[in-house]
PDB file of C-alpha atoms and ligand atoms in Angstrom:
ATOM      1  CA  UNK A   1      -0.064 -17.738 -26.984  1.00  0.00           C
ATOM      2  CA  UNK A   2      -0.997 -16.623 -23.891  1.00  0.00           C
ATOM      3  CA  UNK A   3      -1.745 -13.611 -22.394  1.00  0.00           C
ATOM      4  CA  UNK A   4       0.693 -12.501 -18.942  1.00  0.00           C
ATOM      5  CA  UNK A   5      -0.383 -10.239 -16.401  1.00  0.00           C
ATOM      6  CA  UNK A   6       2.319  -8.863 -13.914  1.00  0.00           C
ATOM      7  CA  UNK A   7       1.341  -7.558 -10.494  1.00  0.00           C
ATOM      8  CA  UNK A   8       4.792  -5.355 -10.055  1.00  0.00           C
ATOM      9  CA  UNK A   9       5.522  -4.082  -6.196  1.00  0.00           C
ATOM     10  CA  UNK A  10       7.082  -0.677  -6.860  1.00  0.00           C
ATOM     11  CA  UNK A  11       7.938   0.580  -3.484  1.00  0.00           C
ATOM     12  CA  UNK A  12       6.474   3.025  -1.367  1.00  0.00           C
ATOM     13  CA  UNK A  13       7.423   6.268  -2.682  1.00  0.00           C
ATOM     14  CA  UNK A  14      11.431   6.278  -3.346  1.00  0.00           C
ATOM     15  CA  UNK A  15      11.699   5.691  -7.355  1.00  0.00           C
ATOM     16  CA  UNK A  16      15.151   4.082  -6.464  1.00  0.00           C
ATOM     17  CA  UNK A  17      13.395   1.276  -4.019  1.00  0.00           C
ATOM     18  CA  UNK A  18      12.632  -0.294  -7.508  1.00  0.00           C
ATOM     19  CA  UNK A  19      14.126  -4.074  -7.767  1.00  0.00           C
ATOM     20  CA  UNK A  20      15.667  -5.245 -10.176  1.00  0.00           C
ATOM     21  CA  UNK A  21      13.120  -7.799 -10.861  1.00  0.00           C
ATOM     22  CA  UNK A  22      10.708  -5.111 -11.183  1.00  0.00           C
ATOM     23  CA  UNK A  23      12.634  -3.476 -13.566  1.00  0.00           C
ATOM     24  CA  UNK A  24      12.744  -6.069 -15.599  1.00  0.00           C
ATOM     25  CA  UNK A  25       8.935  -7.085 -15.302  1.00  0.00           C
ATOM     26  CA  UNK A  26       8.384  -3.371 -16.291  1.00  0.00           C
ATOM     27  CA  UNK A  27      10.373  -3.798 -19.522  1.00  0.00           C
ATOM     28  CA  UNK A  28       8.370  -7.157 -20.448  1.00  0.00           C
ATOM     29  CA  UNK A  29       5.138  -5.276 -20.468  1.00  0.00           C
ATOM     30  CA  UNK A  30       3.352  -3.716 -23.178  1.00  0.00           C
ATOM     31  CA  UNK A  31       0.251  -1.928 -21.219  1.00  0.00           C
ATOM     32  CA  UNK A  32      -0.036  -0.551 -17.791  1.00  0.00           C
ATOM     33  CA  UNK A  33      -2.927  -0.725 -16.342  1.00  0.00           C
ATOM     34  CA  UNK A  34      -3.153   2.003 -13.503  1.00  0.00           C
ATOM     35  CA  UNK A  35      -5.694   1.447 -10.992  1.00  0.00           C
ATOM     36  CA  UNK A  36      -6.720   4.851  -9.629  1.00  0.00           C
ATOM     37  CA  UNK A  37      -9.181   5.872  -6.826  1.00  0.00           C
ATOM     38  CA  UNK A  38     -11.693   9.046  -6.703  1.00  0.00           C
ATOM     39  CA  UNK A  39      -9.402   9.744  -3.965  1.00  0.00           C
ATOM     40  CA  UNK A  40      -6.365   9.011  -4.963  1.00  0.00           C
ATOM     41  CA  UNK A  41      -3.349  11.593  -5.348  1.00  0.00           C
ATOM     42  CA  UNK A  42      -2.026  13.191  -8.364  1.00  0.00           C
ATOM     43  CA  UNK A  43       1.002  12.814  -6.765  1.00  0.00           C
ATOM     44  CA  UNK A  44       1.463   9.046  -6.726  1.00  0.00           C
ATOM     45  CA  UNK A  45      -0.159   8.391  -9.874  1.00  0.00           C
ATOM     46  CA  UNK A  46       3.153  10.768 -11.199  1.00  0.00           C
ATOM     47  CA  UNK A  47       5.387   8.964  -9.230  1.00  0.00           C
ATOM     48  CA  UNK A  48       4.378   5.745 -11.253  1.00  0.00           C
ATOM     49  CA  UNK A  49       4.479   7.569 -14.744  1.00  0.00           C
ATOM     50  CA  UNK A  50       7.725   8.884 -13.334  1.00  0.00           C
ATOM     51  CA  UNK A  51       8.959   5.401 -12.902  1.00  0.00           C
ATOM     52  CA  UNK A  52       8.145   4.157 -16.385  1.00  0.00           C
ATOM     53  CA  UNK A  53       9.608   7.195 -18.189  1.00  0.00           C
ATOM     54  CA  UNK A  54      12.862   6.354 -16.010  1.00  0.00           C
ATOM     55  CA  UNK A  55      12.886   2.759 -16.265  1.00  0.00           C
ATOM     56  CA  UNK A  56      10.854   1.275 -19.583  1.00  0.00           C
ATOM     57  CA  UNK A  57      12.916   1.436 -22.600  1.00  0.00           C
ATOM     58  CA  UNK A  58      10.548  -0.428 -25.008  1.00  0.00           C
ATOM     59  CA  UNK A  59       7.176   1.105 -26.399  1.00  0.00           C
ATOM     60  CA  UNK A  60       4.303   1.343 -23.816  1.00  0.00           C
ATOM     61  CA  UNK A  61       1.070   2.433 -23.177  1.00  0.00           C
ATOM     62  CA  UNK A  62      -0.576   3.218 -20.183  1.00  0.00           C
ATOM     63  CA  UNK A  63      -4.363   2.874 -19.024  1.00  0.00           C
ATOM     64  CA  UNK A  64      -5.725   4.652 -16.294  1.00  0.00           C
ATOM     65  CA  UNK A  65      -8.724   2.566 -14.966  1.00  0.00           C
ATOM     66  CA  UNK A  66     -11.087   4.679 -12.226  1.00  0.00           C
ATOM     67  CA  UNK A  67     -11.791   2.191  -9.440  1.00  0.00           C
ATOM     68  CA  UNK A  68     -15.800   2.232  -9.087  1.00  0.00           C
ATOM     69  CA  UNK A  69     -17.051   3.887  -5.859  1.00  0.00           C
ATOM     70  CA  UNK A  70     -18.017   1.852  -3.075  1.00  0.00           C
ATOM     71  CA  UNK A  71     -21.309   2.656  -1.493  1.00  0.00           C
ATOM     72  CA  UNK A  72     -20.144   3.083   2.212  1.00  0.00           C
ATOM     73  CA  UNK A  73     -23.838   4.663   3.251  1.00  0.00           C
ATOM     74  CA  UNK A  74     -25.509   1.262   2.498  1.00  0.00           C
ATOM     75  CA  UNK A  75     -27.481  -0.009   5.022  1.00  0.00           C
ATOM     76  CA  UNK A  76     -26.415  -3.843   4.042  1.00  0.00           C
ATOM     77  CA  UNK A  77     -22.713  -3.488   4.030  1.00  0.00           C
ATOM     78  CA  UNK A  78     -21.329  -7.218   2.902  1.00  0.00           C
ATOM     79  CA  UNK A  79     -24.172  -6.907  -0.384  1.00  0.00           C
ATOM     80  CA  UNK A  80     -22.529  -3.377  -0.938  1.00  0.00           C
ATOM     81  CA  UNK A  81     -19.058  -4.663  -1.031  1.00  0.00           C
ATOM     82  CA  UNK A  82     -20.072  -7.784  -3.417  1.00  0.00           C
ATOM     83  CA  UNK A  83     -21.807  -5.359  -5.977  1.00  0.00           C
ATOM     84  CA  UNK A  84     -18.705  -3.110  -5.519  1.00  0.00           C
ATOM     85  CA  UNK A  85     -16.095  -6.214  -6.173  1.00  0.00           C
ATOM     86  CA  UNK A  86     -18.157  -7.388  -8.446  1.00  0.00           C
ATOM     87  CA  UNK A  87     -18.395  -4.436 -10.452  1.00  0.00           C
ATOM     88  CA  UNK A  88     -14.800  -3.574  -9.866  1.00  0.00           C
ATOM     89  CA  UNK A  89     -14.127  -7.241 -11.998  1.00  0.00           C
ATOM     90  CA  UNK A  90     -16.087  -6.551 -14.630  1.00  0.00           C
ATOM     91  CA  UNK A  91     -13.997  -2.823 -15.260  1.00  0.00           C
ATOM     92  CA  UNK A  92     -10.977  -4.554 -14.957  1.00  0.00           C
ATOM     93  CA  UNK A  93     -11.522  -7.760 -17.217  1.00  0.00           C
ATOM     94  CA  UNK A  94     -12.692  -5.793 -19.617  1.00  0.00           C
ATOM     95  CA  UNK A  95      -9.489  -3.801 -19.637  1.00  0.00           C
ATOM     96  CA  UNK A  96      -7.508  -6.763 -19.825  1.00  0.00           C
ATOM     97  CA  UNK A  97      -9.274  -8.484 -22.455  1.00  0.00           C
ATOM     98  CA  UNK A  98      -9.663  -4.705 -24.341  1.00  0.00           C
ATOM     99  CA  UNK A  99      -5.942  -3.621 -23.989  1.00  0.00           C
ATOM    100  CA  UNK A 100      -3.799  -6.338 -23.767  1.00  0.00           C
ATOM    101  CA  UNK A 101      -3.511  -8.936 -26.863  1.00  0.00           C
ATOM    102  CA  UNK A 102      -4.369 -12.052 -26.380  1.00  0.00           C
ATOM    103  CA  UNK A 103      -0.286 -13.348 -26.479  1.00  0.00           C
ATOM    104  CA  UNK A 104       0.716  -9.142 -24.943  1.00  0.00           C
ATOM    105  CA  UNK A 105       2.001  -8.977 -21.555  1.00  0.00           C
ATOM    106  CA  UNK A 106       0.583  -6.736 -19.034  1.00  0.00           C
ATOM    107  CA  UNK A 107       1.319  -4.977 -15.945  1.00  0.00           C
ATOM    108  CA  UNK A 108      -0.497  -3.436 -12.622  1.00  0.00           C
ATOM    109  CA  UNK A 109       2.269  -1.287 -10.917  1.00  0.00           C
ATOM    110  CA  UNK A 110       1.229  -1.434  -7.032  1.00  0.00           C
ATOM    111  CA  UNK A 111       2.372   0.773  -4.450  1.00  0.00           C
ATOM    112  CA  UNK A 112       4.677  -0.717  -1.681  1.00  0.00           C
ATOM    113  CA  UNK A 113       4.400  -4.599  -1.959  1.00  0.00           C
ATOM    114  CA  UNK A 114       1.478  -6.054  -3.383  1.00  0.00           C
ATOM    115  CA  UNK A 115       0.940  -8.454  -0.173  1.00  0.00           C
ATOM    116  CA  UNK A 116       0.378  -5.966   2.112  1.00  0.00           C
ATOM    117  CA  UNK A 117      -3.387  -4.238   2.314  1.00  0.00           C
ATOM    118  CA  UNK A 118      -3.706  -3.530  -1.170  1.00  0.00           C
ATOM    119  CA  UNK A 119      -6.391  -5.737  -3.519  1.00  0.00           C
ATOM    120  CA  UNK A 120      -4.473  -5.718  -6.677  1.00  0.00           C
ATOM    121  CA  UNK A 121      -4.197 -10.089  -6.098  1.00  0.00           C
ATOM    122  CA  UNK A 122      -7.956 -10.430  -4.784  1.00  0.00           C
ATOM    123  CA  UNK A 123      -9.302  -8.530  -8.051  1.00  0.00           C
ATOM    124  CA  UNK A 124      -7.126 -10.489 -10.608  1.00  0.00           C
ATOM    125  CA  UNK A 125      -8.754 -13.908  -8.702  1.00  0.00           C
ATOM    126  CA  UNK A 126     -12.091 -12.461  -8.967  1.00  0.00           C
ATOM    127  CA  UNK A 127     -11.400 -11.956 -12.636  1.00  0.00           C
ATOM    128  CA  UNK A 128     -10.145 -15.183 -13.162  1.00  0.00           C
ATOM    129  CA  UNK A 129     -13.193 -16.692 -11.506  1.00  0.00           C
ATOM    130  CA  UNK A 130     -15.607 -15.071 -13.698  1.00  0.00           C
ATOM    131  CA  UNK A 131     -13.951 -16.565 -16.556  1.00  0.00           C
ATOM    132  CA  UNK A 132     -14.593 -13.875 -18.879  1.00  0.00           C
ATOM    133  CA  UNK A 133     -11.010 -13.531 -19.934  1.00  0.00           C
ATOM    134  CA  UNK A 134      -8.021 -15.766 -19.554  1.00  0.00           C
ATOM    135  CA  UNK A 135      -4.273 -15.130 -18.400  1.00  0.00           C
ATOM    136  CA  UNK A 136      -1.309 -16.150 -16.602  1.00  0.00           C
ATOM    137  CA  UNK A 137      -0.193 -13.957 -14.322  1.00  0.00           C
ATOM    138  CA  UNK A 138       2.630 -13.574 -11.561  1.00  0.00           C
ATOM    139  CA  UNK A 139       3.683 -11.208  -8.688  1.00  0.00           C
ATOM    140  CA  UNK A 140       6.834  -9.338  -8.578  1.00  0.00           C
ATOM    141  CA  UNK A 141       7.419  -8.484  -4.600  1.00  0.00           C
ATOM    142  CA  UNK A 142       8.335  -4.626  -4.354  1.00  0.00           C
ATOM    143  CA  UNK A 143       9.813  -2.888  -1.111  1.00  0.00           C
ATOM    144  CA  UNK A 144       6.917  -2.154   1.193  1.00  0.00           C
ATOM    145  CA  UNK A 145       5.884   1.050   3.142  1.00  0.00           C
ATOM    146  CA  UNK A 146       7.051  -1.055   6.368  1.00  0.00           C
ATOM    147  CA  UNK A 147      10.648  -2.030   5.322  1.00  0.00           C
ATOM    148  CA  UNK A 148      11.100   1.480   4.364  1.00  0.00           C
ATOM    149  CA  UNK A 149      10.197   2.541   8.121  1.00  0.00           C
ATOM    150  CA  UNK A 150      12.294  -0.043   9.677  1.00  0.00           C
ATOM    151  CA  UNK A 151      15.177   0.993   7.520  1.00  0.00           C
ATOM    152  CA  UNK A 152      14.555   4.688   7.867  1.00  0.00           C
ATOM    153  CA  UNK A 153      14.617   3.967  11.813  1.00  0.00           C
ATOM    154  CA  UNK A 154      17.294   2.107  12.008  1.00  0.00           C
ATOM    155  CA  UNK A 155      15.165  -0.638  13.826  1.00  0.00           C
ATOM    156  CA  UNK A 156      14.574  -4.636  12.927  1.00  0.00           C
ATOM    157  CA  UNK A 157      10.890  -5.220  13.570  1.00  0.00           C
ATOM    158  CA  UNK A 158      11.211  -8.659  15.015  1.00  0.00           C
ATOM    159  CA  UNK A 159      12.995  -9.223  18.374  1.00  0.00           C
ATOM    160  CA  UNK A 160      14.794 -12.373  19.067  1.00  0.00           C
ATOM    161  CA  UNK A 161      12.372 -15.362  18.958  1.00  0.00           C
ATOM    162  CA  UNK A 162       8.746 -12.815  19.080  1.00  0.00           C
ATOM    163  CA  UNK A 163       6.175 -12.125  16.841  1.00  0.00           C
ATOM    164  CA  UNK A 164       5.095  -8.645  14.852  1.00  0.00           C
ATOM    165  CA  UNK A 165       1.956  -8.027  13.943  1.00  0.00           C
ATOM    166  CA  UNK A 166       0.774  -5.641  11.133  1.00  0.00           C
ATOM    167  CA  UNK A 167      -2.647  -4.095  11.198  1.00  0.00           C
ATOM    168  CA  UNK A 168      -4.767  -1.457  11.199  1.00  0.00           C
ATOM    169  CA  UNK A 169      -5.039   1.940  12.863  1.00  0.00           C
ATOM    170  CA  UNK A 170      -9.028   1.146  13.354  1.00  0.00           C
ATOM    171  CA  UNK A 171      -8.210  -2.047  15.142  1.00  0.00           C
ATOM    172  CA  UNK A 172      -5.946  -0.951  17.432  1.00  0.00           C
ATOM    173  CA  UNK A 173      -8.014   2.367  18.175  1.00  0.00           C
ATOM    174  CA  UNK A 174     -11.281   0.166  18.965  1.00  0.00           C
ATOM    175  CA  UNK A 175      -9.514  -3.099  20.673  1.00  0.00           C
ATOM    176  CA  UNK A 176      -5.706  -1.249  21.942  1.00  0.00           C
ATOM    177  CA  UNK A 177      -2.601  -3.556  21.316  1.00  0.00           C
ATOM    178  CA  UNK A 178      -3.128  -7.159  20.829  1.00  0.00           C
ATOM    179  CA  UNK A 179      -2.701  -8.643  24.457  1.00  0.00           C
ATOM    180  CA  UNK A 180      -0.403 -11.414  22.963  1.00  0.00           C
ATOM    181  CA  UNK A 181       2.250  -9.405  20.703  1.00  0.00           C
ATOM    182  CA  UNK A 182       4.561  -6.679  21.733  1.00  0.00           C
ATOM    183  CA  UNK A 183       5.702  -5.332  18.754  1.00  0.00           C
ATOM    184  CA  UNK A 184       2.764  -4.074  16.370  1.00  0.00           C
ATOM    185  CA  UNK A 185       2.883  -2.261  13.186  1.00  0.00           C
ATOM    186  CA  UNK A 186       0.243   0.170  12.108  1.00  0.00           C
ATOM    187  CA  UNK A 187      -1.033   1.320   8.517  1.00  0.00           C
ATOM    188  CA  UNK A 188      -4.020   2.732   7.151  1.00  0.00           C
ATOM    189  CA  UNK A 189      -4.092   5.217  10.236  1.00  0.00           C
ATOM    190  CA  UNK A 190      -6.297   8.083  10.208  1.00  0.00           C
ATOM    191  CA  UNK A 191      -7.333   8.219  13.562  1.00  0.00           C
ATOM    192  CA  UNK A 192      -3.951   8.577  15.514  1.00  0.00           C
ATOM    193  CA  UNK A 193      -4.210   4.967  17.239  1.00  0.00           C
ATOM    194  CA  UNK A 194      -1.125   5.618  19.262  1.00  0.00           C
ATOM    195  CA  UNK A 195      -2.846   8.333  21.230  1.00  0.00           C
ATOM    196  CA  UNK A 196      -5.077   5.435  22.855  1.00  0.00           C
ATOM    197  CA  UNK A 197      -1.923   3.059  24.055  1.00  0.00           C
ATOM    198  CA  UNK A 198       0.134   3.256  27.483  1.00  0.00           C
ATOM    199  CA  UNK A 199       2.373   6.314  27.356  1.00  0.00           C
ATOM    200  CA  UNK A 200       5.395   4.051  28.170  1.00  0.00           C
ATOM    201  CA  UNK A 201       4.936   2.334  24.270  1.00  0.00           C
ATOM    202  CA  UNK A 202       7.894   2.960  22.258  1.00  0.00           C
ATOM    203  CA  UNK A 203       6.756   4.005  18.668  1.00  0.00           C
ATOM    204  CA  UNK A 204       8.718   4.785  15.366  1.00  0.00           C
ATOM    205  CA  UNK A 205       6.731   6.902  13.589  1.00  0.00           C
ATOM    206  CA  UNK A 206       7.111   7.952   9.573  1.00  0.00           C
ATOM    207  CA  UNK A 207       5.117   9.778   6.930  1.00  0.00           C
ATOM    208  CA  UNK A 208       6.094  10.109   3.159  1.00  0.00           C
ATOM    209  CA  UNK A 209       8.879   7.521   3.875  1.00  0.00           C
ATOM    210  CA  UNK A 210      11.344   7.323   1.248  1.00  0.00           C
ATOM    211  CA  UNK A 211      10.160  10.396  -0.540  1.00  0.00           C
ATOM    212  CA  UNK A 212      11.333  13.871  -0.073  1.00  0.00           C
ATOM    213  CA  UNK A 213       8.622  15.274   2.188  1.00  0.00           C
ATOM    214  CA  UNK A 214      10.000  12.210   5.070  1.00  0.00           C
ATOM    215  CA  UNK A 215       9.362  13.202   8.327  1.00  0.00           C
ATOM    216  CA  UNK A 216      10.426  10.451  10.872  1.00  0.00           C
ATOM    217  CA  UNK A 217       9.749  10.978  14.831  1.00  0.00           C
ATOM    218  CA  UNK A 218      10.500   8.112  17.720  1.00  0.00           C
ATOM    219  CA  UNK A 219      10.329   7.620  21.114  1.00  0.00           C
ATOM    220  CA  UNK A 220       8.110   6.909  24.393  1.00  0.00           C
ATOM    221  CA  UNK A 221       4.734   7.423  23.316  1.00  0.00           C
ATOM    222  CA  UNK A 222       4.037  10.110  26.192  1.00  0.00           C
ATOM    223  CA  UNK A 223       7.321  12.113  25.074  1.00  0.00           C
ATOM    224  CA  UNK A 224       6.354  12.251  21.664  1.00  0.00           C
ATOM    225  CA  UNK A 225       2.869  12.057  20.797  1.00  0.00           C
ATOM    226  CA  UNK A 226       2.310  15.492  20.837  1.00  0.00           C
ATOM    227  CA  UNK A 227       5.097  15.797  18.310  1.00  0.00           C
ATOM    228  CA  UNK A 228       3.701  13.666  15.674  1.00  0.00           C
ATOM    229  CA  UNK A 229       0.278  14.652  16.146  1.00  0.00           C
ATOM    230  CA  UNK A 230       1.394  18.202  15.234  1.00  0.00           C
ATOM    231  CA  UNK A 231       3.903  16.926  12.627  1.00  0.00           C
ATOM    232  CA  UNK A 232       0.955  14.820  10.939  1.00  0.00           C
ATOM    233  CA  UNK A 233      -1.401  18.110  10.979  1.00  0.00           C
ATOM    234  CA  UNK A 234       1.009  20.426   9.737  1.00  0.00           C
ATOM    235  CA  UNK A 235       1.837  17.698   6.463  1.00  0.00           C
ATOM    236  CA  UNK A 236      -1.462  17.385   5.859  1.00  0.00           C
ATOM    237  CA  UNK A 237      -2.336  20.866   5.825  1.00  0.00           C
ATOM    238  CA  UNK A 238       1.026  21.307   3.431  1.00  0.00           C
ATOM    239  CA  UNK A 239       0.455  18.462   1.213  1.00  0.00           C
ATOM    240  CA  UNK A 240      -3.636  17.963   1.737  1.00  0.00           C
ATOM    241  CA  UNK A 241      -2.976  14.173   2.280  1.00  0.00           C
ATOM    242  CA  UNK A 242      -0.646  11.857   4.424  1.00  0.00           C
ATOM    243  CA  UNK A 243       0.744   8.574   4.535  1.00  0.00           C
ATOM    244  CA  UNK A 244       2.129   7.522   7.484  1.00  0.00           C
ATOM    245  CA  UNK A 245       3.058   3.901   9.313  1.00  0.00           C
ATOM    246  CA  UNK A 246       4.900   3.645  12.563  1.00  0.00           C
ATOM    247  CA  UNK A 247       5.985   0.541  14.830  1.00  0.00           C
ATOM    248  CA  UNK A 248       5.069   0.197  18.300  1.00  0.00           C
ATOM    249  CA  UNK A 249       6.802  -1.763  20.687  1.00  0.00           C
ATOM    250  CA  UNK A 250       6.069  -2.661  24.310  1.00  0.00           C
ATOM    251  CA  UNK A 251       8.712  -3.173  26.780  1.00  0.00           C
ATOM    252  CA  UNK A 252       9.883  -6.550  27.216  1.00  0.00           C
ATOM    253  CA  UNK A 253       8.135  -8.286  29.793  1.00  0.00           C
ATOM    254  CA  UNK A 254      10.453  -9.840  33.360  1.00  0.00           C
ATOM    255  CA  UNK A 255      11.488 -13.090  32.305  1.00  0.00           C
ATOM    256  CA  UNK A 256       9.400 -15.606  34.673  1.00  0.00           C
ATOM    257  CA  UNK A 257      11.201 -16.169  38.048  1.00  0.00           C
TER     258      UNK A 257
HETATM  259  C1  SAM B   1      -3.475   0.884   0.901  1.00  0.00           C
HETATM  260  S1  SAM B   1      -2.097   0.810   2.109  1.00  0.00           S
HETATM  261  C2  SAM B   1      -0.611   0.391   0.593  1.00  0.00           C
HETATM  262  C3  SAM B   1       0.482  -0.714   1.550  1.00  0.00           C
HETATM  263  C4  SAM B   1       1.616  -0.820   0.317  1.00  0.00           C
HETATM  264  N1  SAM B   1       1.114  -1.930  -0.563  1.00  0.00           N
HETATM  265  C5  SAM B   1       2.597  -1.258   0.919  1.00  0.00           C
HETATM  266  O1  SAM B   1       3.375  -2.578   0.532  1.00  0.00           O
HETATM  267  O2  SAM B   1       3.696  -0.472   2.012  1.00  0.00           O
HETATM  268  C6  SAM B   1      -1.682   2.636   2.302  1.00  0.00           C
HETATM  269  C7  SAM B   1      -0.704   2.541   3.786  1.00  0.00           C
HETATM  270  O3  SAM B   1       0.255   2.456   3.707  1.00  0.00           O
HETATM  271  C8  SAM B   1       1.075   3.067   4.408  1.00  0.00           C
HETATM  272  N2  SAM B   1       2.242   3.840   3.417  1.00  0.00           N
HETATM  273  C9  SAM B   1       2.238   3.601   2.081  1.00  0.00           C
HETATM  274  N3  SAM B   1       3.080   4.093   1.486  1.00  0.00           N
HETATM  275  C10 SAM B   1       3.858   4.689   2.799  1.00  0.00           C
HETATM  276  C11 SAM B   1       4.931   5.695   2.937  1.00  0.00           C
HETATM  277  N4  SAM B   1       5.757   6.284   2.050  1.00  0.00           N
HETATM  278  N5  SAM B   1       5.121   6.350   4.070  1.00  0.00           N
HETATM  279  C12 SAM B   1       4.556   6.026   5.233  1.00  0.00           C
HETATM  280  N6  SAM B   1       3.585   5.054   4.760  1.00  0.00           N
HETATM  281  C13 SAM B   1       2.905   4.451   3.766  1.00  0.00           C
HETATM  282  C14 SAM B   1       0.373   4.039   4.998  1.00  0.00           C
HETATM  283  O4  SAM B   1      -0.154   3.338   6.357  1.00  0.00           O
HETATM  284  C15 SAM B   1      -0.982   4.208   4.012  1.00  0.00           C
HETATM  285  O5  SAM B   1      -2.345   3.982   4.849  1.00  0.00           O
END
């Protein structure tokens, strides 16, 4: 008799991007634990509910868990993060113990793919390390916003024999493009980091990719940065929030003589 927890990637906005394995996993779970943040957009929670309504054919329950707030003003940053992780692990351990029966199956629905800028896997490791609740667990991959972006622009992320780096807007605006990688995917960008790179860099930008609000813009940064800034500001004003991701590509360096 073992409790099982599933971490299911649900795609980055298009309910049709659910994989067949994800649908099978959804139909194994008795309880869905949905972690919501204070600033979580209602639309994102609604999409999860829509996915359950469309695809789950057996009785199930949905439990929303409010992620504890992190004290971003604390002077001791590392202590504040450790404290927040520990409160969150306590809360989730309690939810698993109280909501998922000892021989039952619970699931976390994770936006995009659980392996990209998502904390669910780390949370589960924290919960298991505390030893207050026991379970097996597995991860079902999802279509990430990065995969959805590349497909929408019909580009490959990798050029022949070359690496790609996935990073955050903060790192690019603080440090610029990495010196040794010419293809860079930027996520979590609240700062329009593309405005800090050389104008001849190519950019493939997408917001709300896979949803009816999808916006795609591509070109040289010097030519399209203003259009992206304007589209971003307009969409953010209209919807109240924005999620955007982009690939930046430096020109191919000349081959050695
Ligand atoms: C917390 S991360 C989660 C990433 C997610 N696990 C994934 O696989 O896409 C949130 C970031 O993902 C990107 N993102 C998620 N969904 C998106 C979408 N539909 N369109 C564009 N970017 C998206 C944005 O860069 C956003 O800031």
